[in-house]
Amino acid sequence: MDWIPIVFGTFKVVALLTAMFFAIKWHYDQGEKGGTRAVMLAGAKVAAIFVLALLCLGFVTFFLSRSLGLNLSY
């Protein structure tokens, strides 16, 4: 049973590294094909949507925890 986390952890790291390599390669190839401006604009849009979603999730979590009566102060 001690070898299971090692095998699964190694598989996870290899899978993530492989996916990251192909994602970076694909984005690099798209950048050469469509121009740098379009890639930067798309990246900015994705970053803005991510920040907006993160803020919305924070507010929902805060208001849900207050409505359930959870104490958020130390």
mmCIF file of N, CA, C and O in Angstrom:
data_model
loop_
_atom_site.group_PDB
_atom_site.id
_atom_site.type_symbol
_atom_site.label_atom_id
_atom_site.label_comp_id
_atom_site.label_asym_id
_atom_site.label_seq_id
_atom_site.Cartn_x
_atom_site.Cartn_y
_atom_site.Cartn_z
ATOM 1 N N MET A 1 0.799 -1.195 0.000
ATOM 2 C CA MET A 1 0.000 0.000 0.000
ATOM 3 C C MET A 1 0.847 1.267 0.000
ATOM 4 O O MET A 1 0.337 2.333 -0.317
ATOM 5 N N ASP A 2 2.094 1.154 0.377
ATOM 6 C CA ASP A 2 2.947 2.341 0.421
ATOM 7 C C ASP A 2 3.339 2.829 -0.965
ATOM 8 O O ASP A 2 3.732 3.974 -1.131
ATOM 9 N N TRP A 3 3.251 1.984 -1.965
ATOM 10 C CA TRP A 3 3.685 2.375 -3.304
ATOM 11 C C TRP A 3 2.584 3.064 -4.094
ATOM 12 O O TRP A 3 2.853 3.710 -5.104
ATOM 13 N N ILE A 4 1.336 2.961 -3.659
ATOM 14 C CA ILE A 4 0.220 3.545 -4.412
ATOM 15 C C ILE A 4 0.333 5.072 -4.521
ATOM 16 O O ILE A 4 0.200 5.613 -5.621
ATOM 17 N N PRO A 5 0.593 5.803 -3.430
ATOM 18 C CA PRO A 5 0.727 7.263 -3.594
ATOM 19 C C PRO A 5 1.909 7.649 -4.484
ATOM 20 O O PRO A 5 1.828 8.643 -5.217
ATOM 21 N N ILE A 6 2.967 6.866 -4.457
ATOM 22 C CA ILE A 6 4.128 7.172 -5.292
ATOM 23 C C ILE A 6 3.778 6.996 -6.767
ATOM 24 O O ILE A 6 4.081 7.856 -7.601
ATOM 25 N N VAL A 7 3.114 5.897 -7.100
ATOM 26 C CA VAL A 7 2.752 5.634 -8.496
ATOM 27 C C VAL A 7 1.733 6.656 -8.990
ATOM 28 O O VAL A 7 1.896 7.243 -10.062
ATOM 29 N N PHE A 8 0.684 6.895 -8.202
ATOM 30 C CA PHE A 8 -0.339 7.844 -8.624
ATOM 31 C C PHE A 8 0.197 9.268 -8.668
ATOM 32 O O PHE A 8 -0.157 10.048 -9.554
ATOM 33 N N GLY A 9 1.045 9.629 -7.708
ATOM 34 C CA GLY A 9 1.650 10.954 -7.716
ATOM 35 C C GLY A 9 2.543 11.160 -8.922
ATOM 36 O O GLY A 9 2.525 12.216 -9.554
ATOM 37 N N THR A 10 3.333 10.142 -9.252
ATOM 38 C CA THR A 10 4.197 10.223 -10.426
ATOM 39 C C THR A 10 3.368 10.343 -11.704
ATOM 40 O O THR A 10 3.682 11.151 -12.586
ATOM 41 N N PHE A 11 2.305 9.550 -11.805
ATOM 42 C CA PHE A 11 1.432 9.624 -12.971
ATOM 43 C C PHE A 11 0.802 11.010 -13.096
ATOM 44 O O PHE A 11 0.729 11.572 -14.194
ATOM 45 N N LYS A 12 0.370 11.568 -11.972
ATOM 46 C CA LYS A 12 -0.256 12.887 -11.985
ATOM 47 C C LYS A 12 0.736 13.949 -12.457
ATOM 48 O O LYS A 12 0.393 14.794 -13.283
ATOM 49 N N VAL A 13 1.950 13.903 -11.937
ATOM 50 C CA VAL A 13 2.959 14.884 -12.330
ATOM 51 C C VAL A 13 3.290 14.748 -13.808
ATOM 52 O O VAL A 13 3.368 15.748 -14.536
ATOM 53 N N VAL A 14 3.464 13.526 -14.307
ATOM 54 C CA VAL A 14 3.789 13.312 -15.722
ATOM 55 C C VAL A 14 2.632 13.783 -16.611
ATOM 56 O O VAL A 14 2.852 14.444 -17.629
ATOM 57 N N ALA A 15 1.403 13.468 -16.226
ATOM 58 C CA ALA A 15 0.248 13.885 -17.027
ATOM 59 C C ALA A 15 0.125 15.408 -17.062
ATOM 60 O O ALA A 15 -0.132 15.991 -18.122
ATOM 61 N N LEU A 16 0.308 16.063 -15.917
ATOM 62 C CA LEU A 16 0.210 17.517 -15.883
ATOM 63 C C LEU A 16 1.329 18.174 -16.684
ATOM 64 O O LEU A 16 1.093 19.155 -17.395
ATOM 65 N N LEU A 17 2.544 17.669 -16.579
ATOM 66 C CA LEU A 17 3.653 18.233 -17.339
ATOM 67 C C LEU A 17 3.449 18.056 -18.842
ATOM 68 O O LEU A 17 3.742 18.965 -19.627
ATOM 69 N N THR A 18 2.935 16.906 -19.240
ATOM 70 C CA THR A 18 2.664 16.671 -20.658
ATOM 71 C C THR A 18 1.575 17.620 -21.160
ATOM 72 O O THR A 18 1.708 18.218 -22.238
ATOM 73 N N ALA A 19 0.517 17.774 -20.382
ATOM 74 C CA ALA A 19 -0.562 18.685 -20.776
ATOM 75 C C ALA A 19 -0.066 20.128 -20.839
ATOM 76 O O ALA A 19 -0.434 20.873 -21.763
ATOM 77 N N MET A 20 0.768 20.518 -19.879
ATOM 78 C CA MET A 20 1.306 21.884 -19.893
ATOM 79 C C MET A 20 2.185 22.107 -21.119
ATOM 80 O O MET A 20 2.134 23.168 -21.739
ATOM 81 N N PHE A 21 2.999 21.125 -21.481
ATOM 82 C CA PHE A 21 3.858 21.256 -22.654
ATOM 83 C C PHE A 21 3.033 21.476 -23.907
ATOM 84 O O PHE A 21 3.289 22.399 -24.690
ATOM 85 N N PHE A 22 1.999 20.638 -24.120
ATOM 86 C CA PHE A 22 1.196 20.772 -25.319
ATOM 87 C C PHE A 22 0.345 22.045 -25.306
ATOM 88 O O PHE A 22 0.089 22.637 -26.351
ATOM 89 N N ALA A 23 -0.103 22.498 -24.123
ATOM 90 C CA ALA A 23 -0.863 23.746 -24.041
ATOM 91 C C ALA A 23 0.017 24.934 -24.412
ATOM 92 O O ALA A 23 -0.396 25.815 -25.173
ATOM 93 N N ILE A 24 1.239 24.959 -23.880
ATOM 94 C CA ILE A 24 2.158 26.052 -24.205
ATOM 95 C C ILE A 24 2.520 26.017 -25.678
ATOM 96 O O ILE A 24 2.562 27.058 -26.349
ATOM 97 N N LYS A 25 2.766 24.823 -26.215
ATOM 98 C CA LYS A 25 3.112 24.689 -27.637
ATOM 99 C C LYS A 25 1.955 25.169 -28.512
ATOM 100 O O LYS A 25 2.166 25.888 -29.489
ATOM 101 N N TRP A 26 0.727 24.792 -28.175
ATOM 102 C CA TRP A 26 -0.426 25.198 -28.964
ATOM 103 C C TRP A 26 -0.597 26.712 -28.929
ATOM 104 O O TRP A 26 -0.835 27.342 -29.964
ATOM 105 N N HIS A 27 -0.469 27.310 -27.736
ATOM 106 C CA HIS A 27 -0.612 28.758 -27.644
ATOM 107 C C HIS A 27 0.495 29.477 -28.384
ATOM 108 O O HIS A 27 0.264 30.522 -28.996
ATOM 109 N N TYR A 28 1.694 28.954 -28.334
ATOM 110 C CA TYR A 28 2.806 29.564 -29.065
ATOM 111 C C TYR A 28 2.552 29.497 -30.572
ATOM 112 O O TYR A 28 2.770 30.469 -31.283
ATOM 113 N N ASP A 29 2.088 28.342 -31.047
ATOM 114 C CA ASP A 29 1.789 28.202 -32.472
ATOM 115 C C ASP A 29 0.651 29.128 -32.898
ATOM 116 O O ASP A 29 0.682 29.704 -33.988
ATOM 117 N N GLN A 30 -0.365 29.280 -32.053
ATOM 118 C CA GLN A 30 -1.465 30.186 -32.368
ATOM 119 C C GLN A 30 -0.988 31.632 -32.405
ATOM 120 O O GLN A 30 -1.469 32.426 -33.204
ATOM 121 N N GLY A 31 -0.056 31.973 -31.530
ATOM 122 C CA GLY A 31 0.469 33.323 -31.495
ATOM 123 C C GLY A 31 1.238 33.673 -32.757
ATOM 124 O O GLY A 31 1.168 34.794 -33.257
ATOM 125 N N GLU A 32 1.971 32.719 -33.303
ATOM 126 C CA GLU A 32 2.702 32.965 -34.540
ATOM 127 C C GLU A 32 1.757 33.071 -35.726
ATOM 128 O O GLU A 32 2.018 33.803 -36.665
ATOM 129 N N LYS A 33 0.657 32.346 -35.669
ATOM 130 C CA LYS A 33 -0.270 32.315 -36.788
ATOM 131 C C LYS A 33 -1.169 33.555 -36.831
ATOM 132 O O LYS A 33 -1.387 34.136 -37.881
ATOM 133 N N GLY A 34 -1.706 33.966 -35.682
ATOM 134 C CA GLY A 34 -2.716 35.012 -35.681
ATOM 135 C C GLY A 34 -2.221 36.378 -35.261
ATOM 136 O O GLY A 34 -2.977 37.327 -35.276
ATOM 137 N N GLY A 35 -0.998 36.505 -34.893
ATOM 138 C CA GLY A 35 -0.494 37.799 -34.454
ATOM 139 C C GLY A 35 -0.496 37.913 -32.945
ATOM 140 O O GLY A 35 -1.300 37.296 -32.249
ATOM 141 N N THR A 36 0.400 38.717 -32.452
ATOM 142 C CA THR A 36 0.571 38.852 -31.009
ATOM 143 C C THR A 36 -0.579 39.619 -30.375
ATOM 144 O O THR A 36 -0.986 39.311 -29.261
ATOM 145 N N ARG A 37 -1.119 40.596 -31.063
ATOM 146 C CA ARG A 37 -2.181 41.428 -30.496
ATOM 147 C C ARG A 37 -3.429 40.614 -30.165
ATOM 148 O O ARG A 37 -4.027 40.776 -29.105
ATOM 149 N N ALA A 38 -3.817 39.731 -31.059
ATOM 150 C CA ALA A 38 -5.015 38.922 -30.832
ATOM 151 C C ALA A 38 -4.819 37.969 -29.653
ATOM 152 O O ALA A 38 -5.736 37.768 -28.856
ATOM 153 N N VAL A 39 -3.625 37.417 -29.529
ATOM 154 C CA VAL A 39 -3.351 36.496 -28.424
ATOM 155 C C VAL A 39 -3.357 37.252 -27.097
ATOM 156 O O VAL A 39 -3.907 36.773 -26.096
ATOM 157 N N MET A 40 -2.761 38.432 -27.069
ATOM 158 C CA MET A 40 -2.733 39.226 -25.843
ATOM 159 C C MET A 40 -4.141 39.676 -25.444
ATOM 160 O O MET A 40 -4.485 39.683 -24.261
ATOM 161 N N LEU A 41 -4.955 40.036 -26.417
ATOM 162 C CA LEU A 41 -6.331 40.443 -26.128
ATOM 163 C C LEU A 41 -7.145 39.276 -25.571
ATOM 164 O O LEU A 41 -7.892 39.441 -24.601
ATOM 165 N N ALA A 42 -6.982 38.108 -26.162
ATOM 166 C CA ALA A 42 -7.691 36.928 -25.668
ATOM 167 C C ALA A 42 -7.222 36.568 -24.258
ATOM 168 O O ALA A 42 -8.029 36.209 -23.398
ATOM 169 N N GLY A 43 -5.933 36.674 -24.004
ATOM 170 C CA GLY A 43 -5.404 36.389 -22.674
ATOM 171 C C GLY A 43 -5.924 37.360 -21.632
ATOM 172 O O GLY A 43 -6.239 36.982 -20.501
ATOM 173 N N ALA A 44 -6.023 38.633 -22.007
ATOM 174 C CA ALA A 44 -6.554 39.640 -21.091
ATOM 175 C C ALA A 44 -8.022 39.373 -20.778
ATOM 176 O O ALA A 44 -8.459 39.543 -19.636
ATOM 177 N N LYS A 45 -8.787 38.967 -21.784
ATOM 178 C CA LYS A 45 -10.205 38.652 -21.559
ATOM 179 C C LYS A 45 -10.352 37.474 -20.606
ATOM 180 O O LYS A 45 -11.177 37.501 -19.687
ATOM 181 N N VAL A 46 -9.563 36.436 -20.812
ATOM 182 C CA VAL A 46 -9.633 35.256 -19.947
ATOM 183 C C VAL A 46 -9.232 35.622 -18.522
ATOM 184 O O VAL A 46 -9.865 35.184 -17.555
ATOM 185 N N ALA A 47 -8.190 36.436 -18.369
ATOM 186 C CA ALA A 47 -7.757 36.852 -17.034
ATOM 187 C C ALA A 47 -8.836 37.686 -16.345
ATOM 188 O O ALA A 47 -9.094 37.515 -15.144
ATOM 189 N N ALA A 48 -9.484 38.586 -17.082
ATOM 190 C CA ALA A 48 -10.546 39.412 -16.495
ATOM 191 C C ALA A 48 -11.736 38.561 -16.072
ATOM 192 O O ALA A 48 -12.302 38.770 -14.988
ATOM 193 N N ILE A 49 -12.111 37.602 -16.888
ATOM 194 C CA ILE A 49 -13.224 36.705 -16.538
ATOM 195 C C ILE A 49 -12.876 35.881 -15.311
ATOM 196 O O ILE A 49 -13.705 35.677 -14.419
ATOM 197 N N PHE A 50 -11.631 35.426 -15.220
ATOM 198 C CA PHE A 50 -11.199 34.640 -14.062
ATOM 199 C C PHE A 50 -11.259 35.470 -12.781
ATOM 200 O O PHE A 50 -11.759 35.007 -11.755
ATOM 201 N N VAL A 51 -10.774 36.712 -12.837
ATOM 202 C CA VAL A 51 -10.800 37.576 -11.650
ATOM 203 C C VAL A 51 -12.239 37.882 -11.257
ATOM 204 O O VAL A 51 -12.577 37.866 -10.065
ATOM 205 N N LEU A 52 -13.091 38.136 -12.229
ATOM 206 C CA LEU A 52 -14.503 38.402 -11.940
ATOM 207 C C LEU A 52 -15.176 37.179 -11.301
ATOM 208 O O LEU A 52 -15.918 37.308 -10.324
ATOM 209 N N ALA A 53 -14.902 36.007 -11.827
ATOM 210 C CA ALA A 53 -15.469 34.783 -11.259
ATOM 211 C C ALA A 53 -14.946 34.538 -9.849
ATOM 212 O O ALA A 53 -15.695 34.105 -8.957
ATOM 213 N N LEU A 54 -13.680 34.844 -9.609
ATOM 214 C CA LEU A 54 -13.094 34.676 -8.280
ATOM 215 C C LEU A 54 -13.726 35.627 -7.278
ATOM 216 O O LEU A 54 -14.050 35.236 -6.149
ATOM 217 N N LEU A 55 -13.952 36.874 -7.679
ATOM 218 C CA LEU A 55 -14.621 37.828 -6.800
ATOM 219 C C LEU A 55 -16.064 37.414 -6.503
ATOM 220 O O LEU A 55 -16.520 37.501 -5.356
ATOM 221 N N CYS A 56 -16.780 36.957 -7.521
ATOM 222 C CA CYS A 56 -18.159 36.498 -7.314
ATOM 223 C C CYS A 56 -18.202 35.312 -6.354
ATOM 224 O O CYS A 56 -19.055 35.256 -5.458
ATOM 225 N N LEU A 57 -17.278 34.380 -6.517
ATOM 226 C CA LEU A 57 -17.230 33.225 -5.622
ATOM 227 C C LEU A 57 -16.909 33.655 -4.198
ATOM 228 O O LEU A 57 -17.487 33.126 -3.237
ATOM 229 N N GLY A 58 -16.034 34.632 -4.035
ATOM 230 C CA GLY A 58 -15.726 35.143 -2.702
ATOM 231 C C GLY A 58 -16.925 35.776 -2.036
ATOM 232 O O GLY A 58 -17.188 35.543 -0.849
ATOM 233 N N PHE A 59 -17.671 36.594 -2.793
ATOM 234 C CA PHE A 59 -18.860 37.226 -2.230
ATOM 235 C C PHE A 59 -19.932 36.202 -1.889
ATOM 236 O O PHE A 59 -20.568 36.290 -0.838
ATOM 237 N N VAL A 60 -20.146 35.232 -2.751
ATOM 238 C CA VAL A 60 -21.146 34.194 -2.472
ATOM 239 C C VAL A 60 -20.752 33.412 -1.230
ATOM 240 O O VAL A 60 -21.591 33.131 -0.358
ATOM 241 N N THR A 61 -19.486 33.071 -1.102
ATOM 242 C CA THR A 61 -19.018 32.341 0.069
ATOM 243 C C THR A 61 -19.199 33.165 1.335
ATOM 244 O O THR A 61 -19.645 32.656 2.365
ATOM 245 N N PHE A 62 -18.861 34.451 1.267
ATOM 246 C CA PHE A 62 -18.986 35.321 2.433
ATOM 247 C C PHE A 62 -20.442 35.437 2.881
ATOM 248 O O PHE A 62 -20.755 35.267 4.059
ATOM 249 N N PHE A 63 -21.334 35.734 1.937
ATOM 250 C CA PHE A 63 -22.740 35.910 2.301
ATOM 251 C C PHE A 63 -23.391 34.596 2.720
ATOM 252 O O PHE A 63 -24.231 34.582 3.622
ATOM 253 N N LEU A 64 -23.006 33.502 2.127
ATOM 254 C CA LEU A 64 -23.540 32.205 2.542
ATOM 255 C C LEU A 64 -23.078 31.852 3.947
ATOM 256 O O LEU A 64 -23.869 31.367 4.769
ATOM 257 N N SER A 65 -21.822 32.111 4.251
ATOM 258 C CA SER A 65 -21.326 31.802 5.593
ATOM 259 C C SER A 65 -21.969 32.713 6.642
ATOM 260 O O SER A 65 -22.236 32.281 7.759
ATOM 261 N N ARG A 66 -22.232 33.971 6.282
ATOM 262 C CA ARG A 66 -22.914 34.872 7.232
ATOM 263 C C ARG A 66 -24.359 34.449 7.438
ATOM 264 O O ARG A 66 -24.878 34.533 8.548
ATOM 265 N N SER A 67 -25.016 33.992 6.366
ATOM 266 C CA SER A 67 -26.419 33.601 6.502
ATOM 267 C C SER A 67 -26.555 32.292 7.299
ATOM 268 O O SER A 67 -27.575 32.068 7.925
ATOM 269 N N LEU A 68 -25.519 31.469 7.274
ATOM 270 C CA LEU A 68 -25.537 30.228 8.056
ATOM 271 C C LEU A 68 -25.089 30.445 9.487
ATOM 272 O O LEU A 68 -25.123 29.526 10.294
ATOM 273 N N GLY A 69 -24.651 31.663 9.816
ATOM 274 C CA GLY A 69 -24.262 31.972 11.169
ATOM 275 C C GLY A 69 -22.853 31.553 11.543
ATOM 276 O O GLY A 69 -22.548 31.389 12.722
ATOM 277 N N LEU A 70 -21.991 31.378 10.547
ATOM 278 C CA LEU A 70 -20.620 31.009 10.855
ATOM 279 C C LEU A 70 -19.843 32.237 11.323
ATOM 280 O O LEU A 70 -20.000 33.320 10.789
ATOM 281 N N ASN A 71 -19.007 32.044 12.333
ATOM 282 C CA ASN A 71 -18.199 33.145 12.868
ATOM 283 C C ASN A 71 -16.918 33.238 12.063
ATOM 284 O O ASN A 71 -16.084 32.331 12.082
ATOM 285 N N LEU A 72 -16.721 34.353 11.350
ATOM 286 C CA LEU A 72 -15.562 34.521 10.505
ATOM 287 C C LEU A 72 -14.445 35.312 11.178
ATOM 288 O O LEU A 72 -13.376 35.480 10.601
ATOM 289 N N SER A 73 -14.662 35.804 12.382
ATOM 290 C CA SER A 73 -13.629 36.571 13.063
ATOM 291 C C SER A 73 -12.878 35.682 14.058
ATOM 292 O O SER A 73 -13.383 34.663 14.507
ATOM 293 N N TYR A 74 -11.690 36.116 14.384
ATOM 294 C CA TYR A 74 -10.875 35.321 15.324
ATOM 295 C C TYR A 74 -11.180 35.679 16.731
ATOM 296 O O TYR A 74 -11.336 36.617 17.234
#
